[in-house]
Coordinates of C-alpha atoms in Angstrom, one line a residue:
X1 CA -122.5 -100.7 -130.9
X2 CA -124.8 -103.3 -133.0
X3 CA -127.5 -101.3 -131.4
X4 CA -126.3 -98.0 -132.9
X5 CA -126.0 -99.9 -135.7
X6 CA -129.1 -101.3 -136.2
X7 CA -130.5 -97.6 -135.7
X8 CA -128.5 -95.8 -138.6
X9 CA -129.7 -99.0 -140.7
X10 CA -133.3 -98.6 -139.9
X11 CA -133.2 -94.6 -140.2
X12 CA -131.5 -95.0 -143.5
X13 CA -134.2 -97.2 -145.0
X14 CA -137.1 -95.4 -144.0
X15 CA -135.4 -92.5 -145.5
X16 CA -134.9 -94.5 -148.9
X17 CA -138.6 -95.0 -148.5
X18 CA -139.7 -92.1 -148.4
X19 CA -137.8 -90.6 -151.4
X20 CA -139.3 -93.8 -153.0
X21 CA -142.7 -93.5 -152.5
X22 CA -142.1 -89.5 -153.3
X23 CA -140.5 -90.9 -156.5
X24 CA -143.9 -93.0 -156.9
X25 CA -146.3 -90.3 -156.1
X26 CA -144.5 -87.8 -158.2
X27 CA -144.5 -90.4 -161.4
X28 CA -147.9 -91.0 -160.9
X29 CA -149.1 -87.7 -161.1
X30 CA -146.9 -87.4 -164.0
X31 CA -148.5 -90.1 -165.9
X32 CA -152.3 -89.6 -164.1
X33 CA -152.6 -85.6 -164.0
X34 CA -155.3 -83.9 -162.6
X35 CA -158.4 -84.1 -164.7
X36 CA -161.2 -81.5 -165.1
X37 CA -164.5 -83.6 -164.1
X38 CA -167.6 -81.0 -163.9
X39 CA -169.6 -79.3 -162.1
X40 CA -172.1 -82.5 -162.0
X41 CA -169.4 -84.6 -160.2
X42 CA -169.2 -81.6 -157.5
X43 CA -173.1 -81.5 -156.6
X44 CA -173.1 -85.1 -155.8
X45 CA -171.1 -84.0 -152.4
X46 CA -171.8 -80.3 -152.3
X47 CA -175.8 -80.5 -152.8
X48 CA -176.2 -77.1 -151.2
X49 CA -173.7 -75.0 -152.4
X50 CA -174.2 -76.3 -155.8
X51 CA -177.4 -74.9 -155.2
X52 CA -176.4 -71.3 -153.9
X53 CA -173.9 -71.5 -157.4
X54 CA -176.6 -72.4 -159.8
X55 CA -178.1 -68.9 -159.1
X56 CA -175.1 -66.9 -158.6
X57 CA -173.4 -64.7 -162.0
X58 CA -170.7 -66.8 -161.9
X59 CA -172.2 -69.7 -162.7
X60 CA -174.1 -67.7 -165.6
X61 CA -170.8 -65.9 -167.1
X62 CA -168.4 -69.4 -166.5
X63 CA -171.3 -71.1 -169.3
X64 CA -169.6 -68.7 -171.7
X65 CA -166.1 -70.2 -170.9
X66 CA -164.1 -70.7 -173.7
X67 CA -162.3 -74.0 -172.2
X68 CA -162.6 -76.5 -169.4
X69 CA -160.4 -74.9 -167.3
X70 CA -162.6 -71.7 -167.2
X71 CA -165.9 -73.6 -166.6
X72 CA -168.3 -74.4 -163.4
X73 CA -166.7 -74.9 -159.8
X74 CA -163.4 -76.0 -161.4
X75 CA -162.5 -72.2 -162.9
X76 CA -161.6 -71.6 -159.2
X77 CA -160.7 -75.0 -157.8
X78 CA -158.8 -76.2 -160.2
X79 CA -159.4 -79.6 -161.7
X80 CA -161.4 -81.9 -159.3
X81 CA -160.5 -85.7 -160.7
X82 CA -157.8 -86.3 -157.6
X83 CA -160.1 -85.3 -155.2
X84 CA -162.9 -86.8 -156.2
X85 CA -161.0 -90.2 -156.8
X86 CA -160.2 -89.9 -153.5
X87 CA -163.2 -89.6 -151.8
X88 CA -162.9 -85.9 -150.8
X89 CA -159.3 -85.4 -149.8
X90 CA -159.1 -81.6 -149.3
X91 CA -155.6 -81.6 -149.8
X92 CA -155.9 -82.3 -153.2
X93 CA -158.1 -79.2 -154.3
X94 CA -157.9 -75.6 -154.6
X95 CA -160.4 -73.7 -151.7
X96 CA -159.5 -69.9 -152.1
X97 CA -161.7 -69.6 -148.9
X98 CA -158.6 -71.4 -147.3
X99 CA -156.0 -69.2 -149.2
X100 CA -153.8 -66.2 -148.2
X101 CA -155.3 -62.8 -149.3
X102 CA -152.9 -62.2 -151.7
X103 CA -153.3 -65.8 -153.2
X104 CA -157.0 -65.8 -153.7
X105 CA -156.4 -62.2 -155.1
X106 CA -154.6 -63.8 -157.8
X107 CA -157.1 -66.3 -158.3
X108 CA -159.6 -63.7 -159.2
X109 CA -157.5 -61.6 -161.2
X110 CA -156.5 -64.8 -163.7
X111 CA -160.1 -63.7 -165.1
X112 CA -160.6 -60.1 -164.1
X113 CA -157.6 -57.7 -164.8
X114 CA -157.4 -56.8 -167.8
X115 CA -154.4 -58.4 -168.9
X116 CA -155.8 -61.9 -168.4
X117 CA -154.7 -64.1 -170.8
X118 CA -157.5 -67.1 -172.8
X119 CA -160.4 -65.2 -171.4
X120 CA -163.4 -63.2 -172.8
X121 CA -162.7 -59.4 -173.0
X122 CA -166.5 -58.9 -170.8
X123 CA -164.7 -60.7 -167.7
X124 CA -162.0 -58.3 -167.6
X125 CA -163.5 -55.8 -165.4
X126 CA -160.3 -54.0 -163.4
X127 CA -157.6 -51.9 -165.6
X128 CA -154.7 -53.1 -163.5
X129 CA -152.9 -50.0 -163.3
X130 CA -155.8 -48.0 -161.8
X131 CA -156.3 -50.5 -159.2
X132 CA -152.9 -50.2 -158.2
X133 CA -153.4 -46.5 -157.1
X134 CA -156.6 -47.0 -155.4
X135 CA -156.9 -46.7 -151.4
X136 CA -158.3 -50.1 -151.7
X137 CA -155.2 -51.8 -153.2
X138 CA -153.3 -49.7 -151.3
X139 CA -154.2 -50.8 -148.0
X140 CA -154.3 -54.7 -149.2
X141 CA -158.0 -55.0 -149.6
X142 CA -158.9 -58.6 -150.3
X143 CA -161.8 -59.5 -153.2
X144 CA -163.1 -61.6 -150.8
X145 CA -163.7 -58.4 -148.6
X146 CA -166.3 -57.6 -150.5
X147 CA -167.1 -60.3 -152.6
X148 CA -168.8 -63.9 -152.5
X149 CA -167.9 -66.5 -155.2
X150 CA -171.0 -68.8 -154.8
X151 CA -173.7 -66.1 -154.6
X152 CA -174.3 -62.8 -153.0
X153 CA -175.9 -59.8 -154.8
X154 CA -175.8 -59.2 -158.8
X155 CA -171.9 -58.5 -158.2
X156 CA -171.4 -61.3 -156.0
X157 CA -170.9 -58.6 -153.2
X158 CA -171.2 -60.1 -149.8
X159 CA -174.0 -57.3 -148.8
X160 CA -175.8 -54.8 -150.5
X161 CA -173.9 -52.0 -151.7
X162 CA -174.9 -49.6 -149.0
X163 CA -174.4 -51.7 -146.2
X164 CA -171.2 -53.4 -147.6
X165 CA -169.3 -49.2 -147.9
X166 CA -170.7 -48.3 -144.9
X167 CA -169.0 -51.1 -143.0
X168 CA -165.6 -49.0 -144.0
X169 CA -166.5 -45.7 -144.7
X170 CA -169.2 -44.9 -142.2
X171 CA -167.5 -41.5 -141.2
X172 CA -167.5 -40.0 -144.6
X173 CA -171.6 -40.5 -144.7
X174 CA -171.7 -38.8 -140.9
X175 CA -170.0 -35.6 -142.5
X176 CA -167.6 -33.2 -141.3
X177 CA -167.7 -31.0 -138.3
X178 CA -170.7 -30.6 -135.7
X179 CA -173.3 -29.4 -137.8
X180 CA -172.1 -31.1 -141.5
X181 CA -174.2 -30.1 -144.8
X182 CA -173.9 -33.6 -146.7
X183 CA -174.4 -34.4 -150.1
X184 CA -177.6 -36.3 -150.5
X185 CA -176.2 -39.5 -152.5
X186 CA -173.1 -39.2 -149.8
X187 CA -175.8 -39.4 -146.5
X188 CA -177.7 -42.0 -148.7
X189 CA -174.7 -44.5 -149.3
X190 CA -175.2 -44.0 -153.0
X191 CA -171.0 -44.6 -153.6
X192 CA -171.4 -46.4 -156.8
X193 CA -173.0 -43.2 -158.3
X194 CA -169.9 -41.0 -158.4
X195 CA -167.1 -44.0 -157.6
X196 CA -165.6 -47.1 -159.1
X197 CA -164.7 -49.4 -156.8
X198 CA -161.9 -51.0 -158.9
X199 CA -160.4 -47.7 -159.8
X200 CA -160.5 -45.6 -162.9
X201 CA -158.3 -43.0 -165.1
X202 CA -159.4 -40.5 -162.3
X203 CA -158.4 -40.3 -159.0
X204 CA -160.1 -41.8 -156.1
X205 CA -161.8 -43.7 -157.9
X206 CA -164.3 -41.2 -159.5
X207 CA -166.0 -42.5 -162.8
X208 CA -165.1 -41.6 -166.0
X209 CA -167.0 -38.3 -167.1
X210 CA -167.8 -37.3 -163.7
X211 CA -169.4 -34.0 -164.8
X212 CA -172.4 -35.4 -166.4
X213 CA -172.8 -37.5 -163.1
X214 CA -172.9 -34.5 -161.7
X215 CA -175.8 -33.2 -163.9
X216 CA -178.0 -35.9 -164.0
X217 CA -179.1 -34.1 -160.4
X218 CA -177.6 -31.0 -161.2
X219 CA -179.3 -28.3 -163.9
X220 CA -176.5 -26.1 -164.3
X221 CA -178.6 -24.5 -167.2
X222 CA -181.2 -23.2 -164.3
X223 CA -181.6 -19.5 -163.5
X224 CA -180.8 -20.4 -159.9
X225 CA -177.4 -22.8 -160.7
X226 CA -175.9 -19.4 -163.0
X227 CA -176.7 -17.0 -160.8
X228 CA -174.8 -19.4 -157.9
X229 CA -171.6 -19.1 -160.4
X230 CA -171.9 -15.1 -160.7
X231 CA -172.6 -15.8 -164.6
X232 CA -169.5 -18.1 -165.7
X233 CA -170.9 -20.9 -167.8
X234 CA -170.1 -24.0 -166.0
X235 CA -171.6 -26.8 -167.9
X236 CA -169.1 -29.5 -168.4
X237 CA -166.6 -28.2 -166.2
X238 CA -165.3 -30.6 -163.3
X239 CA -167.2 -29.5 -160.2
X240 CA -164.5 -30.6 -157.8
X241 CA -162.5 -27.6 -158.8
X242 CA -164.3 -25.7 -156.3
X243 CA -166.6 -28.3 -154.3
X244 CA -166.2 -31.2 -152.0
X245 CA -168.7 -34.2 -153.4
X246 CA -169.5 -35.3 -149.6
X247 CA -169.5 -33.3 -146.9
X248 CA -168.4 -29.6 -145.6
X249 CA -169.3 -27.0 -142.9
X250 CA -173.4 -26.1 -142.9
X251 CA -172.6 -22.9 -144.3
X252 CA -170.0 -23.9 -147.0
X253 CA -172.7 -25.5 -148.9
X254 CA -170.3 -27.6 -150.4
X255 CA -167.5 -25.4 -151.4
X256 CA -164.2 -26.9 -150.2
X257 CA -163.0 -26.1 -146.9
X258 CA -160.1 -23.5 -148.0
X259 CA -160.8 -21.2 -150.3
X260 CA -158.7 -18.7 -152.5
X261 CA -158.7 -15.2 -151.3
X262 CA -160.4 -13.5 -154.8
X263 CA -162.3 -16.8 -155.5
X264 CA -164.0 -16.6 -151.5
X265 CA -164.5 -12.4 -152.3
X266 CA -166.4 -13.5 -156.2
X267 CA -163.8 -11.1 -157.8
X268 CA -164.1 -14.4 -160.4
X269 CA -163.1 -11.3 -163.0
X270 CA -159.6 -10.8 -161.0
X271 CA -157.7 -13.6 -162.8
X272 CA -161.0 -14.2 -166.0
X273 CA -162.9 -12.3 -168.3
X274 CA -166.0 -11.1 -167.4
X275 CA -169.2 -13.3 -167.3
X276 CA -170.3 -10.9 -170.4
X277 CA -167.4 -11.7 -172.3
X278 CA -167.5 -14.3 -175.4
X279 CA -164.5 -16.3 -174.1
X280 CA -165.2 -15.5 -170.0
X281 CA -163.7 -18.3 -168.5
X282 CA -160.1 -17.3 -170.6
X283 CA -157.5 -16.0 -167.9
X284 CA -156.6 -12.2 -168.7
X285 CA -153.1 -12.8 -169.0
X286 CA -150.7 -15.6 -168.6
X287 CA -150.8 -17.7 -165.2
X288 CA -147.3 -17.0 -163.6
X289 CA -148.3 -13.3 -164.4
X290 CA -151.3 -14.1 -162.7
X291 CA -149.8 -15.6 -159.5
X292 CA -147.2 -12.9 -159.7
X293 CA -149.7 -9.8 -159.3
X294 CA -149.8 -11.1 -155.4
X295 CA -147.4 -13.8 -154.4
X296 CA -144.1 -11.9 -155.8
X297 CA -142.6 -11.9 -152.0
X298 CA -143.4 -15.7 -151.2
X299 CA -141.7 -16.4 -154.6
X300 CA -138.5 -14.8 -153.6
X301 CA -139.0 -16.5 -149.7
X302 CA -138.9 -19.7 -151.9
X303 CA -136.2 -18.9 -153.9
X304 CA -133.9 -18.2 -150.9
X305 CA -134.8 -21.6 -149.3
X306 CA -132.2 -23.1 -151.1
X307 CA -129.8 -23.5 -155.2
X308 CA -132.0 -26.7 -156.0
X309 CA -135.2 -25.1 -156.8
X310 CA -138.4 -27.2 -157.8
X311 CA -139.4 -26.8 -161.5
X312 CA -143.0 -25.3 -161.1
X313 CA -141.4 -22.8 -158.1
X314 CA -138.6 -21.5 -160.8
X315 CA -141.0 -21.3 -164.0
X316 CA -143.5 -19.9 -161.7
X317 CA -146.0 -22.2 -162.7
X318 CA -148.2 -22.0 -159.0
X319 CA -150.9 -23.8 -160.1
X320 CA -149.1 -27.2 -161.4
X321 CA -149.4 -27.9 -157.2
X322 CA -151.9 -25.4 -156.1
X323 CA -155.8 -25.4 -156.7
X324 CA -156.7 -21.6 -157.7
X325 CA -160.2 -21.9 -156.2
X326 CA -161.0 -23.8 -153.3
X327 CA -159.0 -27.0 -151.7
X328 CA -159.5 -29.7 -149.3
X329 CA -156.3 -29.2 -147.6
X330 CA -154.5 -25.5 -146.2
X331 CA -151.9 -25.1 -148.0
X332 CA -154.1 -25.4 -150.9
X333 CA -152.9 -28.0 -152.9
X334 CA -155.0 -29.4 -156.1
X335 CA -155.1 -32.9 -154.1
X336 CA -153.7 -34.9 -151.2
X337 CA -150.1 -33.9 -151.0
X338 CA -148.9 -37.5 -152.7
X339 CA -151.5 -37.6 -155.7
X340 CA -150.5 -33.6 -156.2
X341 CA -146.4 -35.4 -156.5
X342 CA -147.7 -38.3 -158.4
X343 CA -149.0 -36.2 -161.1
X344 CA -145.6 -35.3 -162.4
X345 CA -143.9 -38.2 -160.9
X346 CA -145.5 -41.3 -162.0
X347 CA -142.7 -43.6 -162.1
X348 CA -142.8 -42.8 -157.8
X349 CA -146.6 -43.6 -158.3
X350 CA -146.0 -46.6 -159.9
X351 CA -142.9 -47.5 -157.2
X352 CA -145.2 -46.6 -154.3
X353 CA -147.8 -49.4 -155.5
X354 CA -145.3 -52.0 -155.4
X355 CA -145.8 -55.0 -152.6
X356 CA -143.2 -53.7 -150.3
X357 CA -143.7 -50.0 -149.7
X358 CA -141.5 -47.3 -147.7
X359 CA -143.7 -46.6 -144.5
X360 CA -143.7 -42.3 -145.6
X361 CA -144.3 -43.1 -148.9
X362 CA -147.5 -45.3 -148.2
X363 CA -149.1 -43.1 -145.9
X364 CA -148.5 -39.8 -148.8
X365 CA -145.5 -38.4 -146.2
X366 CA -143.4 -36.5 -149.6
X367 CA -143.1 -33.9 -147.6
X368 CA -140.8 -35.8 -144.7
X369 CA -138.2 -36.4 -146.9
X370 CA -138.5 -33.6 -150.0
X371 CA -139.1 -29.5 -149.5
X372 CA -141.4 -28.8 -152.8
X373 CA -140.2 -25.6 -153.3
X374 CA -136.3 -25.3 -153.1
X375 CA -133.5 -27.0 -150.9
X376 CA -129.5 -27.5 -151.5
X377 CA -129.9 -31.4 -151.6
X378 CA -130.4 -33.8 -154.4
X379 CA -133.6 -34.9 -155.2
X380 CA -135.0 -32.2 -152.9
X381 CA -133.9 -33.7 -150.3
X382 CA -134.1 -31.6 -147.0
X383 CA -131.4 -33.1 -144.9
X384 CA -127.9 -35.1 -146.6
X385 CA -129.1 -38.2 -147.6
X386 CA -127.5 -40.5 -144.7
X387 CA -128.5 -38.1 -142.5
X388 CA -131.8 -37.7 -143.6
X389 CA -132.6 -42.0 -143.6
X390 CA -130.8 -42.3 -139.8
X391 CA -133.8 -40.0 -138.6
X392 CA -135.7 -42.7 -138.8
X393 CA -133.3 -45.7 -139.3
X394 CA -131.2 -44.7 -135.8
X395 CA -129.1 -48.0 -136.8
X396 CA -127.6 -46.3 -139.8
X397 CA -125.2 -45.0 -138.7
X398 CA -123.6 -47.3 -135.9
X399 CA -123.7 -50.8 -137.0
X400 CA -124.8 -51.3 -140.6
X401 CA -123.2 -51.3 -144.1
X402 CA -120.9 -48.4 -144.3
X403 CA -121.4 -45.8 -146.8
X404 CA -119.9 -42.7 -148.3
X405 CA -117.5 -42.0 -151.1
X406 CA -114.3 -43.8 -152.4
X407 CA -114.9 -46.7 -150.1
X408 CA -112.9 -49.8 -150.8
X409 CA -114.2 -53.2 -150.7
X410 CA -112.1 -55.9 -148.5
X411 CA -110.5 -58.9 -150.3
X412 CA -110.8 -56.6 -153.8
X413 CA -109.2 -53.5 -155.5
X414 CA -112.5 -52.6 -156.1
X415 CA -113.2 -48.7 -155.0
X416 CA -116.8 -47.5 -154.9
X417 CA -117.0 -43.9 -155.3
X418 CA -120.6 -43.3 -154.0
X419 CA -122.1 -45.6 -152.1
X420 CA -125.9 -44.3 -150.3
X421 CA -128.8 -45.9 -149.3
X422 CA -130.2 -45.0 -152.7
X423 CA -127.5 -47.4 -154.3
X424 CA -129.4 -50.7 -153.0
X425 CA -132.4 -49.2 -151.8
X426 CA -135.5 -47.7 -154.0
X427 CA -136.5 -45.7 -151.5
X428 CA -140.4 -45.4 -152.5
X429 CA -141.4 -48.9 -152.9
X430 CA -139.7 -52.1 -154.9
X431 CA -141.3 -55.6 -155.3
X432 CA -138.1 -57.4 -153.6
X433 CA -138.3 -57.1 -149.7
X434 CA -136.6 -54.6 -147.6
X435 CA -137.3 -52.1 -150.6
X436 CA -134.4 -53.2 -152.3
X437 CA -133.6 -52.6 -155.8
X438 CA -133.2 -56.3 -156.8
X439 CA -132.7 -60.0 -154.6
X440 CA -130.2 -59.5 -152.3
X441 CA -127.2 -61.7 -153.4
X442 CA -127.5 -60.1 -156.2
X443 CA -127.2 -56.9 -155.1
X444 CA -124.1 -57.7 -152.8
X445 CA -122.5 -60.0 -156.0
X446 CA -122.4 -56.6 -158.0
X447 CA -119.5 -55.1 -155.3
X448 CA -118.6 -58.6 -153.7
X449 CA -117.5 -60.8 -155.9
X450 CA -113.7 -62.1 -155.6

């Protein structure tokens, strides 16, 4: 018994000492707080990657710093004085090297997004909301993929420009097909020309003004480039309407894969003017008359599919979804099917770059869960809505949280008269895990609260 004692005794006074000395440590950082020290201080340790630093941008840009805390090694390590005092002790500075993706991400875009706070407006280099929506956020691509803090190229990249694409997007430069016809800056890794890797107002990346790109190859004033368009003055127009900027068939020459049927037989005159005219590239008439002249019986096929019908389908308005020339993809949509949905629907955009993201959403599935012409379900939907999530989720519907209408809640009077997986679930993409609208006792506080 004195034994047990004596046990309980001891274990109880090294926990008091341990809360003490926590007590201690945490006072004396409260009345010694980290200090910034200097780049100078860091060399004495770090000879050769001071060295490396002194000729990297960084170190050129971060002598512009407005404060302390923006200046030499300690912009990114944070201030140095505790581990310097202590002879090194790792534990007591910041090495993104040793940080999660996401965390060193962070790091980086303190300076670089640009709605960084106490910085110059030159170091703001990414519009946050375009890199949301590129393939490289998408996918969870690390700055450190690419880039190099302590030197590295003019951008800090890790390799040369060429080399450093290539090492993700080496089938794009080997073309399409057996015998591809690729674009010459495309075969020459020349990415940068025509894309931004941080993402712009355009999608995939393009850069801004991608037309006169275009033309600083491309004369579209030579005799040979206007007899190629049967006459139509095309200066200044967006060449993807009609091309692919990489790679197609030998014989395509560059014209998308799928083409319209008057637009592959050059009856350019069946839905414009003529070349001749003064305004030729004005339609004749107006565009759901247009569509209309041909595709009257697939708009009634449509229209039968289901009461709910899809806003462009009922005004007719075809080319809100469709390309009228030449596409990329067979049913002939303007883009990939999710950036075609995302240009009417950008709060789904904006819900689909979130951090947690529904698996058909992130991978541009709309059309597993919505028909885009008609259907007899909310939202598009083309099965119930229970119905429709157990396809996937097979737990749904024998051992989770009940759902359906007028349901009422144990313990309470409480009757909820529409409960679906929509009610705690946004089912595109939410920051909370699990997709869910909010935290989760919150969400189960809002019914289950006694």
């Amino acid at each position: 018994m004195k034994t047990k004692l004596k046990i309980i005794f001891l274990s109880a006074s090294a926990s008091l000492f341990i809360l003490a000395s926590a007590f201690i440590l945490n006072s004396q950082e409260e009345e010694f707080p980290k200090r910034y020290v200097g780049t100078d201080k860091c060399a004495l340790c770090h000879g050769a990657l001071h060295e490396e630093w002194m000729q990297s941008g960084h170190k050129k840009t971060l002598e512009e710093a407005p404060s302390e805390s923006f200046q030499g090694c300690e912009a990114c390590h944070g201030p140095g004085s505790k581990h310097v005092e202590t002879t090194g002790d790792i534990s007591l500075i910041i090495n993104p090297a040793k940080l999660s993706p996401e965390d060193a991400d962070k790091l980086c875009r303190s300076c670089h997004l640009d709605s960084a706070a106490a910085v110059p407006d030159n170091w703001k280099k990414i519009t946050e909301k375009y890199w949301k929506r590129t393939k490289h956020a998408k996918n969870d691509l690390s700055c450190m993929k690419c880039h190099r803090m302590h030197d590295g190229t003019s951008d800090l990249l890790v390799s040369e420009k060429r080399e450093l694409c290539l090492s993700c997007h080496k089938d794009v430069a080997e073309g399409k097909g057996e015998s591809p016809y690729i674009h010459m800056p495309v075969k020459s890794a020349l990415c940068s020309k025509c894309h931004n890797p941080h993402g712009t107002s355009i999608r995939h990346m393009v850069v801004e003004n991608i037309a006169a790109t275009c033309q600083q190859c491309h004369d579209l004033n030579a005799e040979k480039a206007i007899k190629s368009h049967r006459g139509y003055p095309v200066k200044d127009k967006y060449c993807m309407l009609c091309h692919d900027p990489h790679s197609t068939d030998k014989n395509k020459k560059l014209i998308k894969q799928y083409t319209h049927v008057p637009f592959r037989g050059n009856q350019c005159d069946k839905c414009h003017n003529a070349a001749s005219d003064p305004e030729p590239l004005k339609l004749k008439t107006r565009i759901d008359e247009l569509c209309m002249n041909c595709h009257t019986k697939d708009h009634e096929k449509f229209l039968a599919k289901g009461t709910l019908v899809h806003y462009p389908v009922e005004k007719k308005f075809c080319a809100g979804c469709h390309a009228p020339h030449a596409s990329r993809y067979k049913e002939m949509t303007k883009d990939q099917i999710d950036y075609t949905c995302f240009t009417c629907h950008p709060q789904v955009e904006n819900d689909a770059s979130q951090k947690f993201r529904h698996l058909p959403v992130h991978k541009g599935m709309c059309l597993s869960c919505h028909d885009p012409k008609a259907a007899n379900y909310a939202k598009l939907l083309i099965k119930e809505m229970g119905e429709l999530c157990s396809s996937c989720h097979k737990t749904q519907t024998t051992h989770t949280h009940p759902l359906g209408t007028d349901l009422v809640i144990p313990k309470t009077d409480k009757i909820v008269h529409n409960l679906t997986c929509s009610t705690c679930h946004n089912v595109h993409g939410s920051s909370f895990a699990y997709i869910l609208k909010e935290e989760r006792n919150r969400i189960c506080y809002e019914c289950h609260t006694f």
